[in-house]
mmCIF file of C-alpha atoms and ligand atoms in Angstrom:
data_model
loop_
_atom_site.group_PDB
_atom_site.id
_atom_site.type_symbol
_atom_site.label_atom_id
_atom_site.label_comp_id
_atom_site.label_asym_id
_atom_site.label_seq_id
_atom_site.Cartn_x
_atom_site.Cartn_y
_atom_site.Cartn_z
ATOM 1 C CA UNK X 649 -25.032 9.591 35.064
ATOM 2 C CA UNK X 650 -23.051 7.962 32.100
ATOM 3 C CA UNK X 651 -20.817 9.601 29.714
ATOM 4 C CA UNK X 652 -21.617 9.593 26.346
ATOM 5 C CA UNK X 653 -18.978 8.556 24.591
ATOM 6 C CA UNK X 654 -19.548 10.495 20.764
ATOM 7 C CA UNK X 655 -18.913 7.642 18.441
ATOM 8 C CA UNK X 656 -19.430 10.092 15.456
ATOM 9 C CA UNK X 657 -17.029 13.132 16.654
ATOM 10 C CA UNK X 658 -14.240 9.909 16.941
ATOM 11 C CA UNK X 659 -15.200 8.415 13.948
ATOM 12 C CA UNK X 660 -14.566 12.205 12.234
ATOM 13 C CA UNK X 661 -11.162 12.856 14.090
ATOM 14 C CA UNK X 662 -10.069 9.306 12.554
ATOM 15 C CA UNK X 663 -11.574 10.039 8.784
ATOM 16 C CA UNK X 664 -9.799 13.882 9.457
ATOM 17 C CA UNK X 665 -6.624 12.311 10.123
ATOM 18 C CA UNK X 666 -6.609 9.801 7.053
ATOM 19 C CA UNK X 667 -7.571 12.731 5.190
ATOM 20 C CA UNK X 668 -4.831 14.676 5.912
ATOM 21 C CA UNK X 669 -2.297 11.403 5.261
ATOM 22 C CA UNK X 670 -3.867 11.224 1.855
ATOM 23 C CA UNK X 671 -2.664 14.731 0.798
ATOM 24 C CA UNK X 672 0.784 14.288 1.829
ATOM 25 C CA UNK X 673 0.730 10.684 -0.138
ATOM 26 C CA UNK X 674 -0.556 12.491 -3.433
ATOM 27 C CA UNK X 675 1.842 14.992 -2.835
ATOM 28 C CA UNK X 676 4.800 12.729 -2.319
ATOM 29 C CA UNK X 677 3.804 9.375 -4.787
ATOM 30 C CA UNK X 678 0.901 11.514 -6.990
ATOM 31 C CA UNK X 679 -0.893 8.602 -5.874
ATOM 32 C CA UNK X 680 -3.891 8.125 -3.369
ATOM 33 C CA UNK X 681 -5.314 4.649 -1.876
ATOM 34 C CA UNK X 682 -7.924 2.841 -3.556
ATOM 35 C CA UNK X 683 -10.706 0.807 -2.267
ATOM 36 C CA UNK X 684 -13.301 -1.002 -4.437
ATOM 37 C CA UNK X 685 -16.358 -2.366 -2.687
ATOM 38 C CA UNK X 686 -18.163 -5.161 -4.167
ATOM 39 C CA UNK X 687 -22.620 -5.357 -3.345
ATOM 40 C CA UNK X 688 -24.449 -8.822 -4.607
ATOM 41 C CA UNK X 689 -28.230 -8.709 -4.792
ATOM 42 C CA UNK X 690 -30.986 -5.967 -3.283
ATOM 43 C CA UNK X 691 -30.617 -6.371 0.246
ATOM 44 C CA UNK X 692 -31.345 -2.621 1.419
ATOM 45 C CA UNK X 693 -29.197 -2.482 4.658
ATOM 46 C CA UNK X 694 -26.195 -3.601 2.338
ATOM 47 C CA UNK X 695 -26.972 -0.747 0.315
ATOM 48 C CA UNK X 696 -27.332 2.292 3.086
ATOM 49 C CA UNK X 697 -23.703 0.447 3.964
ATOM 50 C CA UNK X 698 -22.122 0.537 0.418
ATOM 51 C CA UNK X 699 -23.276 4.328 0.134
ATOM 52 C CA UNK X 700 -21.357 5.054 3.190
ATOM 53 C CA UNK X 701 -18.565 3.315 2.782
ATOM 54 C CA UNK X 702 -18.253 5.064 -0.672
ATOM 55 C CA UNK X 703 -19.223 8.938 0.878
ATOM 56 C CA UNK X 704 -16.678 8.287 3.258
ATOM 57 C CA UNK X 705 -14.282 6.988 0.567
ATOM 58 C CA UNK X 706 -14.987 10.783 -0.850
ATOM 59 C CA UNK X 707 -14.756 12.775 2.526
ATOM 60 C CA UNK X 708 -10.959 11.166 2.877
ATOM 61 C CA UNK X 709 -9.635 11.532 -0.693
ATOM 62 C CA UNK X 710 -9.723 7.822 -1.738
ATOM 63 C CA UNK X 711 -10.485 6.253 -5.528
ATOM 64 C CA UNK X 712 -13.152 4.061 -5.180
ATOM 65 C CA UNK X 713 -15.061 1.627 -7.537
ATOM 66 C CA UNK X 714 -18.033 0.172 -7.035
ATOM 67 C CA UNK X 715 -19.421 -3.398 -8.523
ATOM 68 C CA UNK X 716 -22.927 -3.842 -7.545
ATOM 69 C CA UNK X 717 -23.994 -7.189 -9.362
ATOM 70 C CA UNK X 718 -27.644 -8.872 -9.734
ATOM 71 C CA UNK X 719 -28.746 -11.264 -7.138
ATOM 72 C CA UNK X 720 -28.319 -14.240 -9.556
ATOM 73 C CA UNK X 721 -24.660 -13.487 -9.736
ATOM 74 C CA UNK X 722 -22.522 -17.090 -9.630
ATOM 75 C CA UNK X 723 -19.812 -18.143 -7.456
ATOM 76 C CA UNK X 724 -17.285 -18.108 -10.775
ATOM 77 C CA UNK X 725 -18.384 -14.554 -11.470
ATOM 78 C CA UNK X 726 -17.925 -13.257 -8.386
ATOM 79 C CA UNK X 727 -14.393 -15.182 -7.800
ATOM 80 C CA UNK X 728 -13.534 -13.774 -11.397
ATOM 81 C CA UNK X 729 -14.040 -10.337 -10.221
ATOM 82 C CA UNK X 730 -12.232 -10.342 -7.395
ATOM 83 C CA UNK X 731 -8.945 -12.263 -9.052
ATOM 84 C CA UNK X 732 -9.182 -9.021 -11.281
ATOM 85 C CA UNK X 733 -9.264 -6.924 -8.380
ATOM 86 C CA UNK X 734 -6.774 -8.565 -6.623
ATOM 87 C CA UNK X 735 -4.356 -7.599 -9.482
ATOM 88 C CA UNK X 736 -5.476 -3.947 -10.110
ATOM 89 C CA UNK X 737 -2.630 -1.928 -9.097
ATOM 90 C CA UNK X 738 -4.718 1.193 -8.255
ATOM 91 C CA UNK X 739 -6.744 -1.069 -5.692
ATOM 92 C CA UNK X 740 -5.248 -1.419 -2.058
ATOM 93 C CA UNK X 741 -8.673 -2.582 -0.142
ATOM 94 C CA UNK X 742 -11.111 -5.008 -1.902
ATOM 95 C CA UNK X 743 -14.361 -5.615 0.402
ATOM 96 C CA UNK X 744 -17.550 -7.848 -0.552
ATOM 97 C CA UNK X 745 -20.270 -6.626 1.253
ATOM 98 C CA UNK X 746 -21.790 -9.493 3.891
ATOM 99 C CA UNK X 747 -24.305 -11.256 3.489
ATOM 100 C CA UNK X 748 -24.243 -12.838 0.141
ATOM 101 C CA UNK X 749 -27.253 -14.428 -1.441
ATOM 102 C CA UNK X 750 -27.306 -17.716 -0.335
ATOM 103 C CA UNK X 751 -26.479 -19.582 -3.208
ATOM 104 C CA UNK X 752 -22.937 -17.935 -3.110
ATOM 105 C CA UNK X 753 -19.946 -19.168 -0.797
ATOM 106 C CA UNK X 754 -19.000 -16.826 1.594
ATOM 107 C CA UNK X 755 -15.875 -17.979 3.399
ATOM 108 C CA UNK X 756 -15.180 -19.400 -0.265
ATOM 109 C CA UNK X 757 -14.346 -15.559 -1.522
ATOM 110 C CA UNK X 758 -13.373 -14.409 1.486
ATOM 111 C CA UNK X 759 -10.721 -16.794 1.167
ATOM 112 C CA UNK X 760 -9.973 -15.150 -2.665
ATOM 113 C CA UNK X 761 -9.598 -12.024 -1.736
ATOM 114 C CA UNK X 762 -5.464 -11.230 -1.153
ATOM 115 C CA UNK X 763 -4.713 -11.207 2.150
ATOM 116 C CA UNK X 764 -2.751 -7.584 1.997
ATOM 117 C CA UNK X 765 -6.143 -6.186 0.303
ATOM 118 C CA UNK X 766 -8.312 -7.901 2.703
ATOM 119 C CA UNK X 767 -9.193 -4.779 4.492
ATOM 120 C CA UNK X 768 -12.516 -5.734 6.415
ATOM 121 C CA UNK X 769 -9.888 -8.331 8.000
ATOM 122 C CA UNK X 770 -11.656 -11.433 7.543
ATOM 123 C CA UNK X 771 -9.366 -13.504 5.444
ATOM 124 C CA UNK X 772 -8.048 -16.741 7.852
ATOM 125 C CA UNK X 773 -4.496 -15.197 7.363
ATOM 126 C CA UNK X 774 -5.612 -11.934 8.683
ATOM 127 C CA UNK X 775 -7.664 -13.565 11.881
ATOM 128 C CA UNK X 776 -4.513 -15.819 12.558
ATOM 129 C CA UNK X 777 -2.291 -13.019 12.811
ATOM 130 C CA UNK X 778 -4.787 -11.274 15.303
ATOM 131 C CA UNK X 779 -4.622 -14.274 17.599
ATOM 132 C CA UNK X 780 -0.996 -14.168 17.824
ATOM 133 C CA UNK X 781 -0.654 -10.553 18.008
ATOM 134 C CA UNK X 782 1.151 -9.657 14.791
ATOM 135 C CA UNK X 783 -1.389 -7.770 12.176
ATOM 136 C CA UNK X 784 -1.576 -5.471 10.165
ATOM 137 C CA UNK X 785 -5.223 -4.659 9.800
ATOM 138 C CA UNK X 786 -7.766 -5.429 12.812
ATOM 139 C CA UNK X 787 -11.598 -6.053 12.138
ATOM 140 C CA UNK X 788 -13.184 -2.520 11.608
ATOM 141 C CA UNK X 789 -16.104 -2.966 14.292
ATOM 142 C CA UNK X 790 -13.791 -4.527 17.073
ATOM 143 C CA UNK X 791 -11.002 -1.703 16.286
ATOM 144 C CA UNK X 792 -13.432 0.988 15.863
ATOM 145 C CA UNK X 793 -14.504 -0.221 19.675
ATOM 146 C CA UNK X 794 -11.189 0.044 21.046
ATOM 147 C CA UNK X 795 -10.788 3.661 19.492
ATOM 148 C CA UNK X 796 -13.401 4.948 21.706
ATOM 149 C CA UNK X 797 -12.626 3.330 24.166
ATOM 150 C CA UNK X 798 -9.042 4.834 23.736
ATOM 151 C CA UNK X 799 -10.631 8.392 23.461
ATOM 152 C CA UNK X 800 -11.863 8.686 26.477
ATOM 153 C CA UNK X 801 -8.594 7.433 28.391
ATOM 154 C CA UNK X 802 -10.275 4.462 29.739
ATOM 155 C CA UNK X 803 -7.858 1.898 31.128
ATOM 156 C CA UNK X 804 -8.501 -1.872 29.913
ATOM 157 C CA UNK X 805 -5.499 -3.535 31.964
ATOM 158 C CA UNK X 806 -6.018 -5.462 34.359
ATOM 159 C CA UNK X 807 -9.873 -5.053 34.282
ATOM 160 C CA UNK X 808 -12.728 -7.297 33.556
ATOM 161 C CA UNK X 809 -14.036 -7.611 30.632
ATOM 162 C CA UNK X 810 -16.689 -9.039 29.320
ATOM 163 C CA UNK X 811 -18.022 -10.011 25.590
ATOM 164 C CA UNK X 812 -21.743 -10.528 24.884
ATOM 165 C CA UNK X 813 -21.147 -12.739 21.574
ATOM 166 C CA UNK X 814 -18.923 -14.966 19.626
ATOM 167 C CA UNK X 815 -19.057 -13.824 15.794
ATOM 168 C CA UNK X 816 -16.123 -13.649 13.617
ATOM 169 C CA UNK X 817 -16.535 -10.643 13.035
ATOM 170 C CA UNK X 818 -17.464 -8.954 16.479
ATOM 171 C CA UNK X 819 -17.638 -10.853 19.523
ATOM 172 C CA UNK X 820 -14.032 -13.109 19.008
ATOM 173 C CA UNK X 821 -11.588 -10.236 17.566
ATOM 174 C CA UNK X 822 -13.384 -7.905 19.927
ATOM 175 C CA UNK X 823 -12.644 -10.310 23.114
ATOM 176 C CA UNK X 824 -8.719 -10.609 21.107
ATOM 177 C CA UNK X 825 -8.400 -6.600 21.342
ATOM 178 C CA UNK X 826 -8.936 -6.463 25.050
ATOM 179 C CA UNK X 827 -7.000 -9.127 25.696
ATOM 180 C CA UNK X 828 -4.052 -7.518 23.813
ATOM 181 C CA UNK X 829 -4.842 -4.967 25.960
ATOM 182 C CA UNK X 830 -4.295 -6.853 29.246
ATOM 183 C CA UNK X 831 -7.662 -7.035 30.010
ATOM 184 C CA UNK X 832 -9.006 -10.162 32.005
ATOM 185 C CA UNK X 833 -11.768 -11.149 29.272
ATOM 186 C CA UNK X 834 -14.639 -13.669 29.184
ATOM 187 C CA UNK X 835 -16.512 -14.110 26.153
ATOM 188 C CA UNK X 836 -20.615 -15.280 26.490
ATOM 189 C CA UNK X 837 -23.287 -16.313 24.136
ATOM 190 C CA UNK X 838 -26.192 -18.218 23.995
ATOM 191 C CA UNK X 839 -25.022 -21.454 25.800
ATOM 192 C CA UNK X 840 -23.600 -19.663 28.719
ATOM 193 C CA UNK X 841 -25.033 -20.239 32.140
ATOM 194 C CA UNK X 842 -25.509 -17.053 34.481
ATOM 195 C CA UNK X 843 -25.247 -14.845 32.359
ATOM 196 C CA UNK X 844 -26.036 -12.227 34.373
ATOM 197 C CA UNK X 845 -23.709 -12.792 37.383
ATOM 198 C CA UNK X 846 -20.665 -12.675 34.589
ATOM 199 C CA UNK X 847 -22.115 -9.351 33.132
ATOM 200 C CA UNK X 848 -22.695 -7.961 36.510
ATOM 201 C CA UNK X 849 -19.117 -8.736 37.311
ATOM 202 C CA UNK X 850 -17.353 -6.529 34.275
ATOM 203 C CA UNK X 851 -15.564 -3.393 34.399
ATOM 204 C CA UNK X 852 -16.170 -3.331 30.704
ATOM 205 C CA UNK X 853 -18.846 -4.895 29.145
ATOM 206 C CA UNK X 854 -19.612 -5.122 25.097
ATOM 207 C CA UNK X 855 -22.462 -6.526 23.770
ATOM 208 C CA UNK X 856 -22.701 -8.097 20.374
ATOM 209 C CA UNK X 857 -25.937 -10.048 20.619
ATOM 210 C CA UNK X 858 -28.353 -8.660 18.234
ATOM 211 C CA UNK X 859 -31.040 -8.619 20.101
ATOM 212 C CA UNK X 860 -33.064 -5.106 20.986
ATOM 213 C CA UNK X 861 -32.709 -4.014 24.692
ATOM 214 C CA UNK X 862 -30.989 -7.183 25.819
ATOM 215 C CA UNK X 863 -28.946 -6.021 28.065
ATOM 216 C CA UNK X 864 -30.693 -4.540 31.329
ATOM 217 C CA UNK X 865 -29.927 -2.575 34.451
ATOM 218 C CA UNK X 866 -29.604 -5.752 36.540
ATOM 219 C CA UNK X 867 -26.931 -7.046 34.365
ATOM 220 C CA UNK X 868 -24.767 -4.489 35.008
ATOM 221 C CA UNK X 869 -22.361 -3.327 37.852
ATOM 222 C CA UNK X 870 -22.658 0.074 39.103
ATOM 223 C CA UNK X 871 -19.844 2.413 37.104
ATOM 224 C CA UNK X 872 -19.331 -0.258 34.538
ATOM 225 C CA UNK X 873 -18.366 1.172 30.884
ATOM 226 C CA UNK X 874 -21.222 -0.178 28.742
ATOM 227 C CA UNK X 875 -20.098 -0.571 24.915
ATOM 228 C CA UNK X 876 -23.118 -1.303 22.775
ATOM 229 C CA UNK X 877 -22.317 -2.985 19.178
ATOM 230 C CA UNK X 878 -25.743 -3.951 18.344
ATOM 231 C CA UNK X 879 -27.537 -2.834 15.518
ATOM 232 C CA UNK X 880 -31.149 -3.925 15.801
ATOM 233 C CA UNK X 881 -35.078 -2.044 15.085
ATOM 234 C CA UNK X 882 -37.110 -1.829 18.072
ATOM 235 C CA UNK X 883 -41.335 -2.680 18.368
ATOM 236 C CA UNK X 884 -41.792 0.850 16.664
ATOM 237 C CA UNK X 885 -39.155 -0.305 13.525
ATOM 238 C CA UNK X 886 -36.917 2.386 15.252
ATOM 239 C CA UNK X 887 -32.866 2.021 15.482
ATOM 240 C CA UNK X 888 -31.570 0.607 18.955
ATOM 241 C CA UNK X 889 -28.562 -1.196 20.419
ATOM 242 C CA UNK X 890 -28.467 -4.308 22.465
ATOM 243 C CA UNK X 891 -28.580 -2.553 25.638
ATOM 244 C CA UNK X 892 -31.376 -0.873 27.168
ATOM 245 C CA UNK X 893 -30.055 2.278 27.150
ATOM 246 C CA UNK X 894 -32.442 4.333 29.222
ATOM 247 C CA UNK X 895 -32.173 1.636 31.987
ATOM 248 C CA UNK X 896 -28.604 1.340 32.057
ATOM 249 C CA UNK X 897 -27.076 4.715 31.188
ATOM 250 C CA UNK X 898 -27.905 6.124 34.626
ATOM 251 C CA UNK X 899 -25.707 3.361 36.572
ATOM 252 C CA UNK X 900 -22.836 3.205 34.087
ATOM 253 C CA UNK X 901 -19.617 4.977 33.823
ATOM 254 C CA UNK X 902 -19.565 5.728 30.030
ATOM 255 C CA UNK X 903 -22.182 4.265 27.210
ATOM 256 C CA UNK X 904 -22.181 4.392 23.632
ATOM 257 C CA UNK X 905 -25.479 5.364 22.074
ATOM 258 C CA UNK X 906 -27.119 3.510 19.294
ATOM 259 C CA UNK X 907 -26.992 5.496 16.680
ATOM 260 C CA UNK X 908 -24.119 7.697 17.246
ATOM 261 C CA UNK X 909 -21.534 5.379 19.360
ATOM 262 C CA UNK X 910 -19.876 2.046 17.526
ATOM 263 C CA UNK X 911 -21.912 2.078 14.166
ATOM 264 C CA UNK X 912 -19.873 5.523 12.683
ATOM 265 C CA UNK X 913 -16.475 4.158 13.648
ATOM 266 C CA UNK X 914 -16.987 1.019 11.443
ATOM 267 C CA UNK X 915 -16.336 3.100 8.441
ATOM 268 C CA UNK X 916 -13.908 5.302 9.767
ATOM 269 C CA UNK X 917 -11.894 2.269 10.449
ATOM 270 C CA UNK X 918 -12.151 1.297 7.414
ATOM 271 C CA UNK X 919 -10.786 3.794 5.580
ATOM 272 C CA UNK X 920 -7.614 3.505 8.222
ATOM 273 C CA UNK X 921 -7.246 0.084 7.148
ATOM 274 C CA UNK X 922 -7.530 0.787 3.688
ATOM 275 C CA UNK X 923 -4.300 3.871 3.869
ATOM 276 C CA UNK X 924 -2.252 0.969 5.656
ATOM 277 C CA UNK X 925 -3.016 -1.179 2.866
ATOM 278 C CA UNK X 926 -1.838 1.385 0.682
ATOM 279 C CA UNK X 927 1.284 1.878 2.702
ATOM 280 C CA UNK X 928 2.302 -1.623 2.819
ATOM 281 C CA UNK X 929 1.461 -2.429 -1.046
ATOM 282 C CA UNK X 930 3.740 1.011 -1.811
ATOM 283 C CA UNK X 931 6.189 -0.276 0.755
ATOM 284 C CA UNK X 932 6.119 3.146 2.502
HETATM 285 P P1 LIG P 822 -24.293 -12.772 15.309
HETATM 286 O O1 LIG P 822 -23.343 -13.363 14.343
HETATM 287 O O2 LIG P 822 -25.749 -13.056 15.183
HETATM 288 O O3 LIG P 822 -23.815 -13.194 16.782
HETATM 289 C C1 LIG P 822 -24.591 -12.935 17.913
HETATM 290 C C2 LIG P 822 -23.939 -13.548 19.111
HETATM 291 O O4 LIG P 822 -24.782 -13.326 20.236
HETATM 292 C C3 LIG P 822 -23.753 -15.069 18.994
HETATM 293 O O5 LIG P 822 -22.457 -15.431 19.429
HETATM 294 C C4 LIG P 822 -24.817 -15.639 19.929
HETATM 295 O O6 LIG P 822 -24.449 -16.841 20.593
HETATM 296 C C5 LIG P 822 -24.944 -14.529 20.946
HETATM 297 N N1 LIG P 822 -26.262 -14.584 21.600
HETATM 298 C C6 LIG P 822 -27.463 -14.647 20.986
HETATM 299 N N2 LIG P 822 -28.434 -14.735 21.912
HETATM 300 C C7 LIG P 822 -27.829 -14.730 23.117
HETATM 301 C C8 LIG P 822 -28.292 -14.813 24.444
HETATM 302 N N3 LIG P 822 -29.596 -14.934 24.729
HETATM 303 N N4 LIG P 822 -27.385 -14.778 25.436
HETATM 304 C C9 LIG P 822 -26.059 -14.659 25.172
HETATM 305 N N5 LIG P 822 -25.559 -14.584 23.928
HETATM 306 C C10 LIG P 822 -26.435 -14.621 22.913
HETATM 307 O O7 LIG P 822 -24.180 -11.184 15.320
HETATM 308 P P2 LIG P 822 -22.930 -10.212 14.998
HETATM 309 O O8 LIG P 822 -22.684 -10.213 13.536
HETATM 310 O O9 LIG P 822 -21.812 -10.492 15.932
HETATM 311 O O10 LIG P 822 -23.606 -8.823 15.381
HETATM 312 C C11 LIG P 822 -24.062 -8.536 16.679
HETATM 313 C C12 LIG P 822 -24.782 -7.203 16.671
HETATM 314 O O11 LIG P 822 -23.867 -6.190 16.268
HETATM 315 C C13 LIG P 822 -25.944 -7.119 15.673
HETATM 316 O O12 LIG P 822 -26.948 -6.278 16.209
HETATM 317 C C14 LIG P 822 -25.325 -6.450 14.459
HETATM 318 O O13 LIG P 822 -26.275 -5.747 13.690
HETATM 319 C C15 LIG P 822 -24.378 -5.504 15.138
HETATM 320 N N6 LIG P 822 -23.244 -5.096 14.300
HETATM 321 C C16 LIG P 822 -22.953 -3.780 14.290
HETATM 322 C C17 LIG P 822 -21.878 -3.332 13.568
HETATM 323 C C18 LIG P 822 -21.572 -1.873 13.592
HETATM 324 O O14 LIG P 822 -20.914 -1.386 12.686
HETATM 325 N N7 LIG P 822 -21.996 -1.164 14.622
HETATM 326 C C19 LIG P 822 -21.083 -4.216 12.825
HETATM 327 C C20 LIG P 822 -21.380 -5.589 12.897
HETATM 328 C C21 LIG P 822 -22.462 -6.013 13.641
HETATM 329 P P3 LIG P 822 -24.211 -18.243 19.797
HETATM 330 O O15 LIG P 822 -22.862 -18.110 19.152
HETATM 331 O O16 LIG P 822 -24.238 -19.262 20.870
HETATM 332 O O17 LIG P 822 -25.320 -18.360 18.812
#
């Protein structure tokens, strides 16, 4: 039997101890970090998203503003508003929520947003530094995934680790992290051949896919420590991971439950990337 590693008791130590930075910053400066978050369009998983990030923005002490702006927003609107928030002093983290409506360039104001306010960590400046070891902020999901895996003491050097995905924004920081770590790391995804065999042959296994249940007992080695990222409904529109949890739980070492493992430490990360922000902007 697996054990569970409690994404949301991590993800409240980490918000507890930005919390308690805050206070002594106000103290110190009378100042506290600010984050604004920026929503385009309806799309109702954005929204549950934006309403956390904001509660959570609240729980820690931080200002916070909020643009939510109608779907037929255009690319010069949206760049306008984030040179403006680029400049506000009181601002430290600027964040667009992903995805955009289509008509709207992504990696066009992801580019626009200043790299020392880029706090989601997506700017090219920000990923370049991550390959080469030098950053500042990491991607939330991928850093939120090495926290746990730091709370339980688990040891990534010298182990075998394997990715289930190539995203920007998961599967290629995530397979960075462990190999800053020292892990031995192979990243997979949809053109890989035997799958299986490479899963079966990690120590530490993460998968990114997006795809309910994908990952099954025969794709993983006995005592393995199964990280699920995925974020998918299952037949009965229920929340699952990418791993099939009640297959593989009973042969692996630790597991992270969907809901309850990564998905809570996205935010919490956040809001630690936001106070660094802060501290670097305030030179502090
Ligand atoms: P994505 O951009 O769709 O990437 C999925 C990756 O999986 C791709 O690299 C793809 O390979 C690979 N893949 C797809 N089918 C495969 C197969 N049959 N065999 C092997 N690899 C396969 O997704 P993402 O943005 O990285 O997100 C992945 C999951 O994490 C989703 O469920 C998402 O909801 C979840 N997520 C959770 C959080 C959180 O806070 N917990 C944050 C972000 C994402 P190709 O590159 O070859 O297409």
């Amino acid at each position: 039997m697996a054990k569970i590693i409690d994404g949301k008791k991590v993800s409240s130590d980490v918000k507890n101890k930005v919390a308690q930075q805050v206070l002594k910053l106000k103290e110190m400066y009378n100042k506290v970090p600010g984050l604004a978050v920026v929503i385009v369009g309806n799309d109702p998983a954005s929204r549950v998203y934006v309403n956390n990030k904001k509660r959570a923005c609240d729980m820690v002490g931080f200002y916070s503003e909020e643009y939510a702006l109608p779907e037929e927003t255009t690319q010069e609107e949206l760049m306008s508003l984030i040179e403006k928030l680029n400049n506000k002093e009181n601002i430290n983290g600027v964040l667009v929520q992903l995805p955009l409506p289509k008509h709207l360039n992504e990696s066009a104001v992801i580019e626009a947003i200043k790299p020392q306010k880029d706090v989601d960590a997506f700017h090219a400046s920000n990923v370049g530094k991550i390959m080469i070891g030098e950053y500042s902020f990491l991607p939330c999901t991928p850093a939120g995934v090495m926290e746990l895996i730091k709370s339980e003491n688990i040891e990534v050097e010298g182990k075998n680790c394997v990715v289930i995905g190539r995203s920007n924004i998961v599967g290629k920081p995530m397979a960075m992290l462990l190999l800053h770590n020292n892990g031995t790391v192979t990243i997979c995804h949809s053109k890989t051949k035997n799958l299986k065999e490479i899963c079966k042959s990690a120590d530490i296994l993460v998968a990114a896919v997006g795809k309910p249940k994908f990952v099954k007992s025969d794709m993983v080695k006995e005592g393995a420590v199964v990280i699920d990222v995925g974020m998918n409904r299952d037949e009965n529109g229920k929340l699952c991971g990418d791993v099939d949890f009640k297959e593989v739980e009973p042969i692996s070492s630790y597991i992270t439950p969907v809901p309850g493992g990564v998905g809570p430490m996205t935010v919490a990360m956040l809001m630690k990337n936001t106070l660094t922000a802060f501290k670097i902007q305030n030179h502090i």
